Structures are given as C-alpha cells and as structure tokens.
mmCIF file of N, CA and C in Angstrom:
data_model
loop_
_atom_site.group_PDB
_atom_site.id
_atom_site.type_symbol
_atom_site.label_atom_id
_atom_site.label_comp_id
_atom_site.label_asym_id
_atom_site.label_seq_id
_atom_site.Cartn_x
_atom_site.Cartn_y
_atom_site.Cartn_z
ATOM 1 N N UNK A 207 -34.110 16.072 -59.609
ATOM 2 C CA UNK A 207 -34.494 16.749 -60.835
ATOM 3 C C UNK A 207 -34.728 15.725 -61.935
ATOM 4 N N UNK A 208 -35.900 16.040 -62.721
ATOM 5 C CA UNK A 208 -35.866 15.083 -63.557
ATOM 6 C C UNK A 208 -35.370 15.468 -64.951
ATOM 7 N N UNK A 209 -35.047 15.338 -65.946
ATOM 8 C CA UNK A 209 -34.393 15.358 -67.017
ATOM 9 C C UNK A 209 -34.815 14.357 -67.955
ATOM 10 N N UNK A 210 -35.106 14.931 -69.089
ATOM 11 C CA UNK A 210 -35.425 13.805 -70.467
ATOM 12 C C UNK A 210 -34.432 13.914 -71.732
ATOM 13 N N UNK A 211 -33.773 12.473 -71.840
ATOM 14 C CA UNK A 211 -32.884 12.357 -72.786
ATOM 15 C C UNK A 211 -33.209 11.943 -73.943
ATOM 16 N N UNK A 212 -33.173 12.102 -74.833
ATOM 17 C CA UNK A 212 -33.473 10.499 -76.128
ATOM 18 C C UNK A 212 -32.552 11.272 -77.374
ATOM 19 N N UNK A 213 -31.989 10.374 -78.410
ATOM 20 C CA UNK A 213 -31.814 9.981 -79.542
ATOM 21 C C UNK A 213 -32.340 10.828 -80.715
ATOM 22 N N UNK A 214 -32.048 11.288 -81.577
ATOM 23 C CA UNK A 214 -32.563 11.936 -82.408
ATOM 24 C C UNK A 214 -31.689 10.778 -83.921
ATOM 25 N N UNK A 215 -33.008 10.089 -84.210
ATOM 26 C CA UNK A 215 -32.880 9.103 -85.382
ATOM 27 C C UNK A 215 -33.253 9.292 -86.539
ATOM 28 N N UNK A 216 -33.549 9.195 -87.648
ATOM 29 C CA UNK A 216 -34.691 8.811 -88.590
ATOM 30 C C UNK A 216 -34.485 7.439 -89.410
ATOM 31 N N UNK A 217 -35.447 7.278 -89.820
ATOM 32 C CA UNK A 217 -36.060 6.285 -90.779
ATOM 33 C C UNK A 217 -36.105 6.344 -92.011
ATOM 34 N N UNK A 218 -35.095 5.076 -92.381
ATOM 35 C CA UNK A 218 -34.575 5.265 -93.841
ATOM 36 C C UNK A 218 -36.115 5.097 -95.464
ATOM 37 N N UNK A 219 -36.185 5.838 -95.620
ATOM 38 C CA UNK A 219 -37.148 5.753 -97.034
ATOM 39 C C UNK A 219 -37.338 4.887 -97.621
ATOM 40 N N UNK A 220 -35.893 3.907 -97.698
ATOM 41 C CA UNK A 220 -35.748 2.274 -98.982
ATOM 42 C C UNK A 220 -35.958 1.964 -98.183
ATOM 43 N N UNK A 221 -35.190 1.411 -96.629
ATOM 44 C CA UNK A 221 -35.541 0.416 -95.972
ATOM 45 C C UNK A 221 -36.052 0.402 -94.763
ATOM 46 N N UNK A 222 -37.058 -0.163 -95.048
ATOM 47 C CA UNK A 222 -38.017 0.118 -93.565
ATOM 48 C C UNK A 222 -37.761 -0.452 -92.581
ATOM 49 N N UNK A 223 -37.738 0.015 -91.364
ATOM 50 C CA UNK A 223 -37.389 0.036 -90.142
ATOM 51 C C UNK A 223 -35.750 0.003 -89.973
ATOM 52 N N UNK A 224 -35.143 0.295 -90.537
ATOM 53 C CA UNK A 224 -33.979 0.592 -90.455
ATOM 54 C C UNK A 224 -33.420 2.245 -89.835
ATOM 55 N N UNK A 225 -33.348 2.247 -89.035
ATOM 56 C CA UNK A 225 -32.976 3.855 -88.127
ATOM 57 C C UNK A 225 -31.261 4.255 -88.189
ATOM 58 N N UNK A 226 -31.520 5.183 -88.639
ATOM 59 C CA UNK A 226 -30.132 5.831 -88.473
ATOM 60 C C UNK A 226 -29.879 6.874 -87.567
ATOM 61 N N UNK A 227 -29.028 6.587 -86.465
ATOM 62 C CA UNK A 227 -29.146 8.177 -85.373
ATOM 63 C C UNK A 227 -28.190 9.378 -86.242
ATOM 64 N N UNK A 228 -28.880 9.968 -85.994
ATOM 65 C CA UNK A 228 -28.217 11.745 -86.447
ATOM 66 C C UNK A 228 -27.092 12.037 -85.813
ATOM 67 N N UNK A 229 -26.693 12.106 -84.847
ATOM 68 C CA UNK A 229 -25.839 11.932 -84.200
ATOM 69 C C UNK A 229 -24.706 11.674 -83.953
ATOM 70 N N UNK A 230 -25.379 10.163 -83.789
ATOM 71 C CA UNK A 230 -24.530 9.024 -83.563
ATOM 72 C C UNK A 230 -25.436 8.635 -82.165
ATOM 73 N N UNK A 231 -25.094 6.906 -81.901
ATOM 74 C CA UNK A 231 -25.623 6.407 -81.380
ATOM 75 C C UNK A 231 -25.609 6.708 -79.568
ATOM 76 N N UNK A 232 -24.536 7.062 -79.301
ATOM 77 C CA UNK A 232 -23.416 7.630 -77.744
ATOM 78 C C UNK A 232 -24.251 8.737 -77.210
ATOM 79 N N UNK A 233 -24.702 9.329 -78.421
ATOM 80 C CA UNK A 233 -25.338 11.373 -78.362
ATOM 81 C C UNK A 233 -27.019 11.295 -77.429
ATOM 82 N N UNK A 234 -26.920 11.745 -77.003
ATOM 83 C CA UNK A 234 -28.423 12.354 -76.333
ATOM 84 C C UNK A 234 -28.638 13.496 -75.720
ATOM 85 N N UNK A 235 -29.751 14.267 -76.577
ATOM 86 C CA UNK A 235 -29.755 15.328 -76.455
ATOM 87 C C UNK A 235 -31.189 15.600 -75.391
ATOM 88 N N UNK A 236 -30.643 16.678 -74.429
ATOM 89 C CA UNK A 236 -31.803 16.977 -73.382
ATOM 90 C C UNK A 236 -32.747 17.929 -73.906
ATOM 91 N N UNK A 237 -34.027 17.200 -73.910
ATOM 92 C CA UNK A 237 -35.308 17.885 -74.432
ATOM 93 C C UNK A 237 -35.902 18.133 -73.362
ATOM 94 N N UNK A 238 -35.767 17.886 -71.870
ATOM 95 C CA UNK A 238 -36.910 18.438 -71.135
ATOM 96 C C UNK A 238 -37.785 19.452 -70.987
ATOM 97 N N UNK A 239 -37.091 20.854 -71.674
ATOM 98 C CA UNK A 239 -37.573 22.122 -71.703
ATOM 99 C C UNK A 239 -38.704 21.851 -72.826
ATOM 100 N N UNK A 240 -38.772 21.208 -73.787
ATOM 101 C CA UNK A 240 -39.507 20.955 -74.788
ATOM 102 C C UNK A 240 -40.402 19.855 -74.218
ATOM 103 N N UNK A 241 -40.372 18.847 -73.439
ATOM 104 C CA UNK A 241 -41.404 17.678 -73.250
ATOM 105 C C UNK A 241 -42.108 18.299 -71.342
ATOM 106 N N UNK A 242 -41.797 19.317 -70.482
ATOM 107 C CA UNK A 242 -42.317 19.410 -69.171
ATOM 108 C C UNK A 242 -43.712 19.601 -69.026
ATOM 109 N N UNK A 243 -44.965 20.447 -69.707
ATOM 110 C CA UNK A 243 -46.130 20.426 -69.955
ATOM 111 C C UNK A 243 -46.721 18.907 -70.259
ATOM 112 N N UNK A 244 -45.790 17.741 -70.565
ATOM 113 C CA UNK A 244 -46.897 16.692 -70.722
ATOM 114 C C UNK A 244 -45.972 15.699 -70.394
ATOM 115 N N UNK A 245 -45.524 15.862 -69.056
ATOM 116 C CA UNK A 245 -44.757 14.499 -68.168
ATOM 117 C C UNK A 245 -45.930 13.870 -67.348
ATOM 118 N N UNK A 246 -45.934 13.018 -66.960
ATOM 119 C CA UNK A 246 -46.672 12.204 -66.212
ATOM 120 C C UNK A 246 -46.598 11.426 -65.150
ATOM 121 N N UNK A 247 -47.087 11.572 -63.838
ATOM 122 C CA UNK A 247 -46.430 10.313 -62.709
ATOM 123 C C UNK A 247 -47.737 9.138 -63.130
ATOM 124 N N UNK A 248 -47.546 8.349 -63.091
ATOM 125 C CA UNK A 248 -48.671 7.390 -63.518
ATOM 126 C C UNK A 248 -49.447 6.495 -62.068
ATOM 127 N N UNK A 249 -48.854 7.006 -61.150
ATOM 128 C CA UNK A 249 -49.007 6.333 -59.790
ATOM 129 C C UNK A 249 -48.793 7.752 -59.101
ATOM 130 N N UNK A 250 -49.686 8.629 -58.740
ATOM 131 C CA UNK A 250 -49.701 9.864 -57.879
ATOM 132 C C UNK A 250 -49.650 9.674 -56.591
ATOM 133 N N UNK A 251 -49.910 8.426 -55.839
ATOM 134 C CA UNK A 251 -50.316 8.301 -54.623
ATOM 135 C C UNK A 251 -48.256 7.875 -54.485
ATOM 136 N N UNK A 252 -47.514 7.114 -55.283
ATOM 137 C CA UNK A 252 -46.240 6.488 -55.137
ATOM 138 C C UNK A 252 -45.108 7.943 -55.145
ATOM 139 N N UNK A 253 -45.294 8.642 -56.211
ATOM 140 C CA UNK A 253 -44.504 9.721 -56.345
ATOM 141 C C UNK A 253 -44.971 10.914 -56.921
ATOM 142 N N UNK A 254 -44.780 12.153 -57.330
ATOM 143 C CA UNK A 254 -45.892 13.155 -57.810
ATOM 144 C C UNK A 254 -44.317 13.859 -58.353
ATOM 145 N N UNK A 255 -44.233 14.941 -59.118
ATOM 146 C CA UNK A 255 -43.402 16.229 -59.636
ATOM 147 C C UNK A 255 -43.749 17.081 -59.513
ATOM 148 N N UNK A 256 -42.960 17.333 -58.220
ATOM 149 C CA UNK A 256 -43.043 18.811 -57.328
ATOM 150 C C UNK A 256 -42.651 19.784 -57.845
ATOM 151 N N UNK A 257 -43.910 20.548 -58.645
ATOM 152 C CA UNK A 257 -43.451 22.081 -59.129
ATOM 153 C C UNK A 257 -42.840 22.101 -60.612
ATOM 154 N N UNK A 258 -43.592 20.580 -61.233
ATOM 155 C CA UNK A 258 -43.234 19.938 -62.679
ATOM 156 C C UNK A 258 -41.808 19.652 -62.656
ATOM 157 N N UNK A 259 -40.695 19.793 -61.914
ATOM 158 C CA UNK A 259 -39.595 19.545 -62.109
ATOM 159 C C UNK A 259 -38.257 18.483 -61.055
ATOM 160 N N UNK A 260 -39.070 18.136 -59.823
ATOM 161 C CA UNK A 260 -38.323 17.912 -58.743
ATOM 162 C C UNK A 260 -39.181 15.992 -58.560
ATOM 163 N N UNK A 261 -38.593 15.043 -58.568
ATOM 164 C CA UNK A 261 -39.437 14.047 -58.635
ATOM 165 C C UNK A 261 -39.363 13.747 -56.804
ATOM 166 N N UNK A 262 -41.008 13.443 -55.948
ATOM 167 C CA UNK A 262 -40.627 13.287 -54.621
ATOM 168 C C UNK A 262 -41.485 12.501 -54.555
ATOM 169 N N UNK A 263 -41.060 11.350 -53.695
ATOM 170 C CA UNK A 263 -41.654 9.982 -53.267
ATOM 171 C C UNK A 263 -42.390 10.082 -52.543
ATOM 172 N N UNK A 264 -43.926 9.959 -52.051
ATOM 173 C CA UNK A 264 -44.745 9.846 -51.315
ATOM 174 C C UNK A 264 -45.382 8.653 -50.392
ATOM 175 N N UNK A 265 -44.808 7.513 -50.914
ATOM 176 C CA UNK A 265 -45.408 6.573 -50.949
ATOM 177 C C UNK A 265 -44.297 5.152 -51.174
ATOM 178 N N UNK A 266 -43.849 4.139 -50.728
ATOM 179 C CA UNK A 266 -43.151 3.202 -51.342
ATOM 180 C C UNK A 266 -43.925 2.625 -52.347
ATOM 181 N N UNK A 267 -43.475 1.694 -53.110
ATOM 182 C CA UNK A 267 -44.102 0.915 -53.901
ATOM 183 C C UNK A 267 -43.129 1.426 -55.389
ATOM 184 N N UNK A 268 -43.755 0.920 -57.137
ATOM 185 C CA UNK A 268 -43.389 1.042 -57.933
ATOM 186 C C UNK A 268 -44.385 1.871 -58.672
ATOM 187 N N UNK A 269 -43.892 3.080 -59.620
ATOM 188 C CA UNK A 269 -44.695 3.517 -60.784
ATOM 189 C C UNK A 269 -43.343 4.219 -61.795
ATOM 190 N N UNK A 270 -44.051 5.430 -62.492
ATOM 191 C CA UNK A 270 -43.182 5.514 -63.974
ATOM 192 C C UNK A 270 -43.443 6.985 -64.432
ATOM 193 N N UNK A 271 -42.531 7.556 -64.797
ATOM 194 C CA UNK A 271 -42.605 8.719 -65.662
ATOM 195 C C UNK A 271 -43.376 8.605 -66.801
ATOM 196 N N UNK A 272 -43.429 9.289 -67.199
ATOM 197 C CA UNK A 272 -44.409 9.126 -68.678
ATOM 198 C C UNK A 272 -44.270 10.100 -69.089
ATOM 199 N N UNK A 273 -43.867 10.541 -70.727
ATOM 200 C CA UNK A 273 -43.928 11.843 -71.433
ATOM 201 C C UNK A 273 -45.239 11.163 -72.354
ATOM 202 N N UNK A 274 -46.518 11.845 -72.066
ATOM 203 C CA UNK A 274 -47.642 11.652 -73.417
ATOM 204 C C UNK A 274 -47.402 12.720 -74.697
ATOM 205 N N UNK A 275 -47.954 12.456 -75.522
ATOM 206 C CA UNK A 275 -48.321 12.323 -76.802
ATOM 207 C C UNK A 275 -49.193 13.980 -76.918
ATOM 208 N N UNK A 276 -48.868 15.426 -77.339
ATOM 209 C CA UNK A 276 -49.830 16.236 -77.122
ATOM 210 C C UNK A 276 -50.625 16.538 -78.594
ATOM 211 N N UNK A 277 -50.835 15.555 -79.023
ATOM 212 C CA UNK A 277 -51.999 15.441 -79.886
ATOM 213 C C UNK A 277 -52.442 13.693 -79.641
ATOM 214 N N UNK A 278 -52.361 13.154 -78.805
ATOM 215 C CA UNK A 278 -53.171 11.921 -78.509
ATOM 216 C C UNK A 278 -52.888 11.564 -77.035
ATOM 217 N N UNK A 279 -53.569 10.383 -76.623
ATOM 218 C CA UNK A 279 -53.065 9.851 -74.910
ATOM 219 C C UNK A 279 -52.324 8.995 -74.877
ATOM 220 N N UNK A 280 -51.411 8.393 -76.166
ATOM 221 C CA UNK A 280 -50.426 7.409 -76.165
ATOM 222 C C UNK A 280 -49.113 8.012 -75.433
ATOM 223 N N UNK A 281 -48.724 6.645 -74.663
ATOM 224 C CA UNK A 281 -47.249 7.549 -74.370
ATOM 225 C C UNK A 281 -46.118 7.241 -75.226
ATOM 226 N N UNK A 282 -45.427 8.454 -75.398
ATOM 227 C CA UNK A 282 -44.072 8.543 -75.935
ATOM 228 C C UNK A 282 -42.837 7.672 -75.510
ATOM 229 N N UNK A 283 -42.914 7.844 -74.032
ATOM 230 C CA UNK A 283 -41.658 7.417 -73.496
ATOM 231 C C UNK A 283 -41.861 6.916 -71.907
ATOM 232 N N UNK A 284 -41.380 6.413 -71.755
ATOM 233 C CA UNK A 284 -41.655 5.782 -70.116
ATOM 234 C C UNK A 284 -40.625 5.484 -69.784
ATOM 235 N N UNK A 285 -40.159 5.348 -68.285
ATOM 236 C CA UNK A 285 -39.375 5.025 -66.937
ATOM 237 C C UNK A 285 -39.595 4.561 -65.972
ATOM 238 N N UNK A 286 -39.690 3.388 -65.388
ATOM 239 C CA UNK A 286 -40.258 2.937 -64.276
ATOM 240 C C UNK A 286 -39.816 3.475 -63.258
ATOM 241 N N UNK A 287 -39.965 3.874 -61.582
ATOM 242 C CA UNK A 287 -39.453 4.554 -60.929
ATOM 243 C C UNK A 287 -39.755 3.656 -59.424
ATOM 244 N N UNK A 288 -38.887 3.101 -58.585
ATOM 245 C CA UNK A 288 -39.274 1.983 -57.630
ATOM 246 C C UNK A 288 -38.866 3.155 -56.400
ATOM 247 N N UNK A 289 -39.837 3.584 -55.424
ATOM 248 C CA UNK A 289 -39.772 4.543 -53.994
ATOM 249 C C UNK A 289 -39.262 3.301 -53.140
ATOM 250 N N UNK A 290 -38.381 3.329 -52.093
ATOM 251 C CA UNK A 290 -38.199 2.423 -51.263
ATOM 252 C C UNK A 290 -38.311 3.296 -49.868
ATOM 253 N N UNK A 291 -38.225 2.951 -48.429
ATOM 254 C CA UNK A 291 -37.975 3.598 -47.770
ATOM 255 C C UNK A 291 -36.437 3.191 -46.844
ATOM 256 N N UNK A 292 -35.419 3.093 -47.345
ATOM 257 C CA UNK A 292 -33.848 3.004 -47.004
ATOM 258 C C UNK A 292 -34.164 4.432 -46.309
ATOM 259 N N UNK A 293 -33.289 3.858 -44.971
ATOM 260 C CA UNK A 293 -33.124 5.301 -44.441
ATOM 261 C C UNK A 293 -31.714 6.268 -44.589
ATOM 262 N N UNK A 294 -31.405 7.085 -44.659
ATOM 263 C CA UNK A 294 -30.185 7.351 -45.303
ATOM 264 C C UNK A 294 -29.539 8.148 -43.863
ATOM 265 N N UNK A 295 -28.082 8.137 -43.624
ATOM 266 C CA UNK A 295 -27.840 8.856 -42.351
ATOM 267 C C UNK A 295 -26.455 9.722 -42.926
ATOM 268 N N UNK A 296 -26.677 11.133 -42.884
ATOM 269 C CA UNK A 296 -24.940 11.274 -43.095
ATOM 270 C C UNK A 296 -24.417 10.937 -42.139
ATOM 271 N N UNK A 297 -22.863 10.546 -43.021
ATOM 272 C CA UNK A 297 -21.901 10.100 -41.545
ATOM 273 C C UNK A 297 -20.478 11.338 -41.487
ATOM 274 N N UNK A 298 -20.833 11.780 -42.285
ATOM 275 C CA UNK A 298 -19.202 13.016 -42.931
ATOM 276 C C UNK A 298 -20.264 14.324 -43.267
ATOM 277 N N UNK A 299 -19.471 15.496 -43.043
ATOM 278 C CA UNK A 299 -19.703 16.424 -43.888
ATOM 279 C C UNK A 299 -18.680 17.065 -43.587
ATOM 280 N N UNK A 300 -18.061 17.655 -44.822
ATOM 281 C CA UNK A 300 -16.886 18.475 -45.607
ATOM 282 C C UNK A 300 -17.390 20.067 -46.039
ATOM 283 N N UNK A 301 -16.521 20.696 -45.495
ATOM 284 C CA UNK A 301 -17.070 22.919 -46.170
ATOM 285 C C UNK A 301 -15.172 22.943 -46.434
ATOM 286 N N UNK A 302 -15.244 23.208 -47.836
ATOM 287 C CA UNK A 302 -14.134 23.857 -48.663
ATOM 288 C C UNK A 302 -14.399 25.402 -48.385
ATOM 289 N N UNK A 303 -13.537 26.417 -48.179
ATOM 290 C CA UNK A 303 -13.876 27.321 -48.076
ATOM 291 C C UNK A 303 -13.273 27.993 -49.457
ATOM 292 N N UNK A 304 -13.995 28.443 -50.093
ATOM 293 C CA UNK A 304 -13.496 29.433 -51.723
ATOM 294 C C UNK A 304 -13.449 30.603 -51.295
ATOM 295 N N UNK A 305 -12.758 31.640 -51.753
ATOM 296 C CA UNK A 305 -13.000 32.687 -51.399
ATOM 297 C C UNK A 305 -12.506 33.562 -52.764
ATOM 298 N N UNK A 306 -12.361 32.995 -53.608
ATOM 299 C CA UNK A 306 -11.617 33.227 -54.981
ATOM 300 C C UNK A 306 -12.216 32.799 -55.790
ATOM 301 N N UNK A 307 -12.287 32.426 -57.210
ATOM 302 C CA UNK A 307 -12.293 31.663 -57.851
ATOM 303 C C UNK A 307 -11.617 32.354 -59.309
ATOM 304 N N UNK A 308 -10.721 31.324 -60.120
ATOM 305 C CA UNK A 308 -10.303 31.592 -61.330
ATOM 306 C C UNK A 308 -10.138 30.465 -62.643
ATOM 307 N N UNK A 309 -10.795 31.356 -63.841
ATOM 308 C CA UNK A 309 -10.986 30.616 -65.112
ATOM 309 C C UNK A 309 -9.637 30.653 -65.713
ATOM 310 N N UNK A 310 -9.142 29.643 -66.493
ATOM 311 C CA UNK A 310 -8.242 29.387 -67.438
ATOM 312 C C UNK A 310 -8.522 29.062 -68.884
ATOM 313 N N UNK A 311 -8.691 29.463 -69.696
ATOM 314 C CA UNK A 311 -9.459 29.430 -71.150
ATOM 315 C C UNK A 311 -7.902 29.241 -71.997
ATOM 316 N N UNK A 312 -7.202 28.065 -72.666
ATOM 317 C CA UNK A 312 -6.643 28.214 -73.304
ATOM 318 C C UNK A 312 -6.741 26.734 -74.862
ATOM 319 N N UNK A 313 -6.443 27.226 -75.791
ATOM 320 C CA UNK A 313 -6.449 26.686 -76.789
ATOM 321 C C UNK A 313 -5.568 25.541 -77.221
ATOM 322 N N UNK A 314 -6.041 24.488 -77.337
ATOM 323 C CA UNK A 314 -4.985 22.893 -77.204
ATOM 324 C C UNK A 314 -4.031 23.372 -78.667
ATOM 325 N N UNK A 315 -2.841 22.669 -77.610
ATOM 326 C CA UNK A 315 -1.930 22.426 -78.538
ATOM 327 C C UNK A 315 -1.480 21.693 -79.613
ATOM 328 N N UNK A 316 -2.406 20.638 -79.457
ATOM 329 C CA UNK A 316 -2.502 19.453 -80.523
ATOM 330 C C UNK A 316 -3.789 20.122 -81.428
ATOM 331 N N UNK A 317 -4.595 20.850 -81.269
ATOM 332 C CA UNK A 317 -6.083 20.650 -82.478
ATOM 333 C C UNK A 317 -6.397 22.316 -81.807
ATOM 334 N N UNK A 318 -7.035 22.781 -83.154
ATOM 335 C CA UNK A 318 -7.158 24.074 -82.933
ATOM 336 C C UNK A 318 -8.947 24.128 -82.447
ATOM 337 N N UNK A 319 -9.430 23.201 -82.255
ATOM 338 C CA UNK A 319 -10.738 22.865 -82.209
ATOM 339 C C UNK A 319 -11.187 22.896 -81.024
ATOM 340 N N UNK A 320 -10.221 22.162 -80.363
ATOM 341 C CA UNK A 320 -10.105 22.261 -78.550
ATOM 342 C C UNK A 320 -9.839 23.256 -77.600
ATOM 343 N N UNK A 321 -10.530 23.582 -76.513
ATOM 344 C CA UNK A 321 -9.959 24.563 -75.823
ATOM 345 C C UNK A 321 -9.613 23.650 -74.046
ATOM 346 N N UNK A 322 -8.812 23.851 -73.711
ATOM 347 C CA UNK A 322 -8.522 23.745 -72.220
ATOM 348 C C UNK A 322 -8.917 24.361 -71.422
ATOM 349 N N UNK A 323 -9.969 24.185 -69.935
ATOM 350 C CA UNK A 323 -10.291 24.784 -69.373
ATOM 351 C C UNK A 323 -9.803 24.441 -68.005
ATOM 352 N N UNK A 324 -9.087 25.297 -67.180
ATOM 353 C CA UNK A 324 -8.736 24.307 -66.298
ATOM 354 C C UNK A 324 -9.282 26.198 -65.039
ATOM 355 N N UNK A 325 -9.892 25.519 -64.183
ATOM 356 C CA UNK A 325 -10.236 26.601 -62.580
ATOM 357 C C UNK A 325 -9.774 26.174 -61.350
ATOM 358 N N UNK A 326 -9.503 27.640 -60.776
ATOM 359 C CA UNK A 326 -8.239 27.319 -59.478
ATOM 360 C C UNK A 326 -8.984 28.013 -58.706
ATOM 361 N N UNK A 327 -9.177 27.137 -57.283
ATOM 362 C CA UNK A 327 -9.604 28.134 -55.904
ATOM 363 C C UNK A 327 -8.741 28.370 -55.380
ATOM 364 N N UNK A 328 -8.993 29.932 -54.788
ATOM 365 C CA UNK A 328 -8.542 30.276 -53.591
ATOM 366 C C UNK A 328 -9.032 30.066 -52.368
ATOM 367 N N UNK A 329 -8.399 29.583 -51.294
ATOM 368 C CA UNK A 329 -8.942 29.460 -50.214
ATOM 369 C C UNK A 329 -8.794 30.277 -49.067
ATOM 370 N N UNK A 330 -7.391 31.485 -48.876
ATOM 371 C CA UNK A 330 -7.436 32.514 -48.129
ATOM 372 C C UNK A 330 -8.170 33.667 -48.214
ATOM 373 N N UNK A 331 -8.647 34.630 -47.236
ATOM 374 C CA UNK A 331 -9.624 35.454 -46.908
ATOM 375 C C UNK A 331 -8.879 35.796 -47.267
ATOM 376 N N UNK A 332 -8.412 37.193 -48.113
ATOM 377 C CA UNK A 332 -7.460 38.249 -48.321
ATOM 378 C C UNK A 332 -8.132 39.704 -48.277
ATOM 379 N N UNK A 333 -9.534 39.646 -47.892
ATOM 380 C CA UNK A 333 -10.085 41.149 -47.712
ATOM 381 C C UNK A 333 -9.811 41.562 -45.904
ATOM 382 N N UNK A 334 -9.966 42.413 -45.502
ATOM 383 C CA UNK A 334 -10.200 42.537 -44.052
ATOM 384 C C UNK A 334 -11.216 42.046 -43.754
ATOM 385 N N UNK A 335 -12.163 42.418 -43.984
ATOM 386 C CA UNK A 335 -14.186 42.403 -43.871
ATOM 387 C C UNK A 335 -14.193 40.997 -43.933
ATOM 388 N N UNK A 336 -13.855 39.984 -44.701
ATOM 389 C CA UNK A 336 -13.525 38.814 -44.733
ATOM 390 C C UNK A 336 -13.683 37.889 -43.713
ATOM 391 N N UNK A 337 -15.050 37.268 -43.180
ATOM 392 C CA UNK A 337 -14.581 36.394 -41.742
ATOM 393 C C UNK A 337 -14.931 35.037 -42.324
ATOM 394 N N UNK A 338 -14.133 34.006 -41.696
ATOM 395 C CA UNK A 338 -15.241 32.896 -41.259
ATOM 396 C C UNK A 338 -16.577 32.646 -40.937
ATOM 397 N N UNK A 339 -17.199 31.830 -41.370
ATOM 398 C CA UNK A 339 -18.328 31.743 -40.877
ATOM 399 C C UNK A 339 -18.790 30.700 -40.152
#
C-alpha cells in the first residue's frame, strides 16, 4: 500500500526561507486521500499502482513515485523505488485462534487527557456450533 506523508510548515513573512512546522517537526500527517488522482510511477514498465493504491513490481530495475502538481507538470514530491528480484520463501507460519475479543477503555491515572486501552483474546470455542477449522 502506498501512503503519502509530509509536514505541514509555513514560511515566515520577515524572514525568508525560514520554515516553521505547525506541528512540530516529529508530526506527519497522511494526505494520501487528498494527493491519489495525481500519483505517478515514472518508470511503468519497473512498477505500475495497481488499482491507484497497491504498488506492484513488474520489472527489476529502479524508478519513483511522484505526486504532480494539479495545476502544472512539476512534481511535488518524489520517492525513488528500487524492484529487485530476492526470492522470498516462508519458513514458519503461526494461526492464533480468537474466538472472543475484548476492549478496555480506561482513563490514566496520572493525566486526565490520557486514556488506556488495553484488548484481551479469547481463545476457547465456548459456543457448541463452534468448530475448528
């Protein structure tokens, strides 16, 4: 999946080029829903975005994301993206069985600001109808 992060800054009035993040510098906020109509693979034959959202390698070699500009063809933002062909093998696979699940919503004891969330599985069948699978 691809995902677009960036910075939300501005530019101080007295002194130019001086940026201040809104934020703070740590913060990045996900705009993809706002930038997906004008992403870009810049090398189609290397990788393409399957269905605008899924990035899939076609090809080894190197190319780059690109968010353009939708009032010009400059780009905004870029990512280089290197396809290799490593072959990958599982060697493990793990099935937790849930058959439950429960939320804990409680309010910190130190700061009234905080909440604690802590979730507990169950792992016994407790219905009849209930099988393994």
């Amino acid at each position: 999946m691809v995902r677009v992060l960036t910075h939300f800054v501005g530019e101080s009035s007295e002194t130019r080029g001086q940026v201040t993040h809104m934020l703070g510098s740590d913060w990045q906020v996900d705009i993809t829903e706002l930038v997906w109509d004008f992403l870009k693979v810049e090398n189609p034959r290397i990788a393409r975005l399957r269905e605008g959202r899924v990035l899939e390698g076609m090809d080894t070699g190197m190319t780059s994301i690109q968010v353009l500009s939708p009032l010009s063809d400059s780009i905004l933002a870029e990512k280089a993206v290197r396809v290799v062909d490593d072959r990958v093998t599982i060697t493990e696979l793990g099935l937790q069985l849930v058959s439950g699940l429960t939320l804990n919503l409680q309010l910190s004891t130190g700061s009234n600001r905080a909440i604690s969330a802590t979730a507990t599985t169950q792992e016994v069948l407790s219905n009849p109808k209930q099988r393994h699978c």
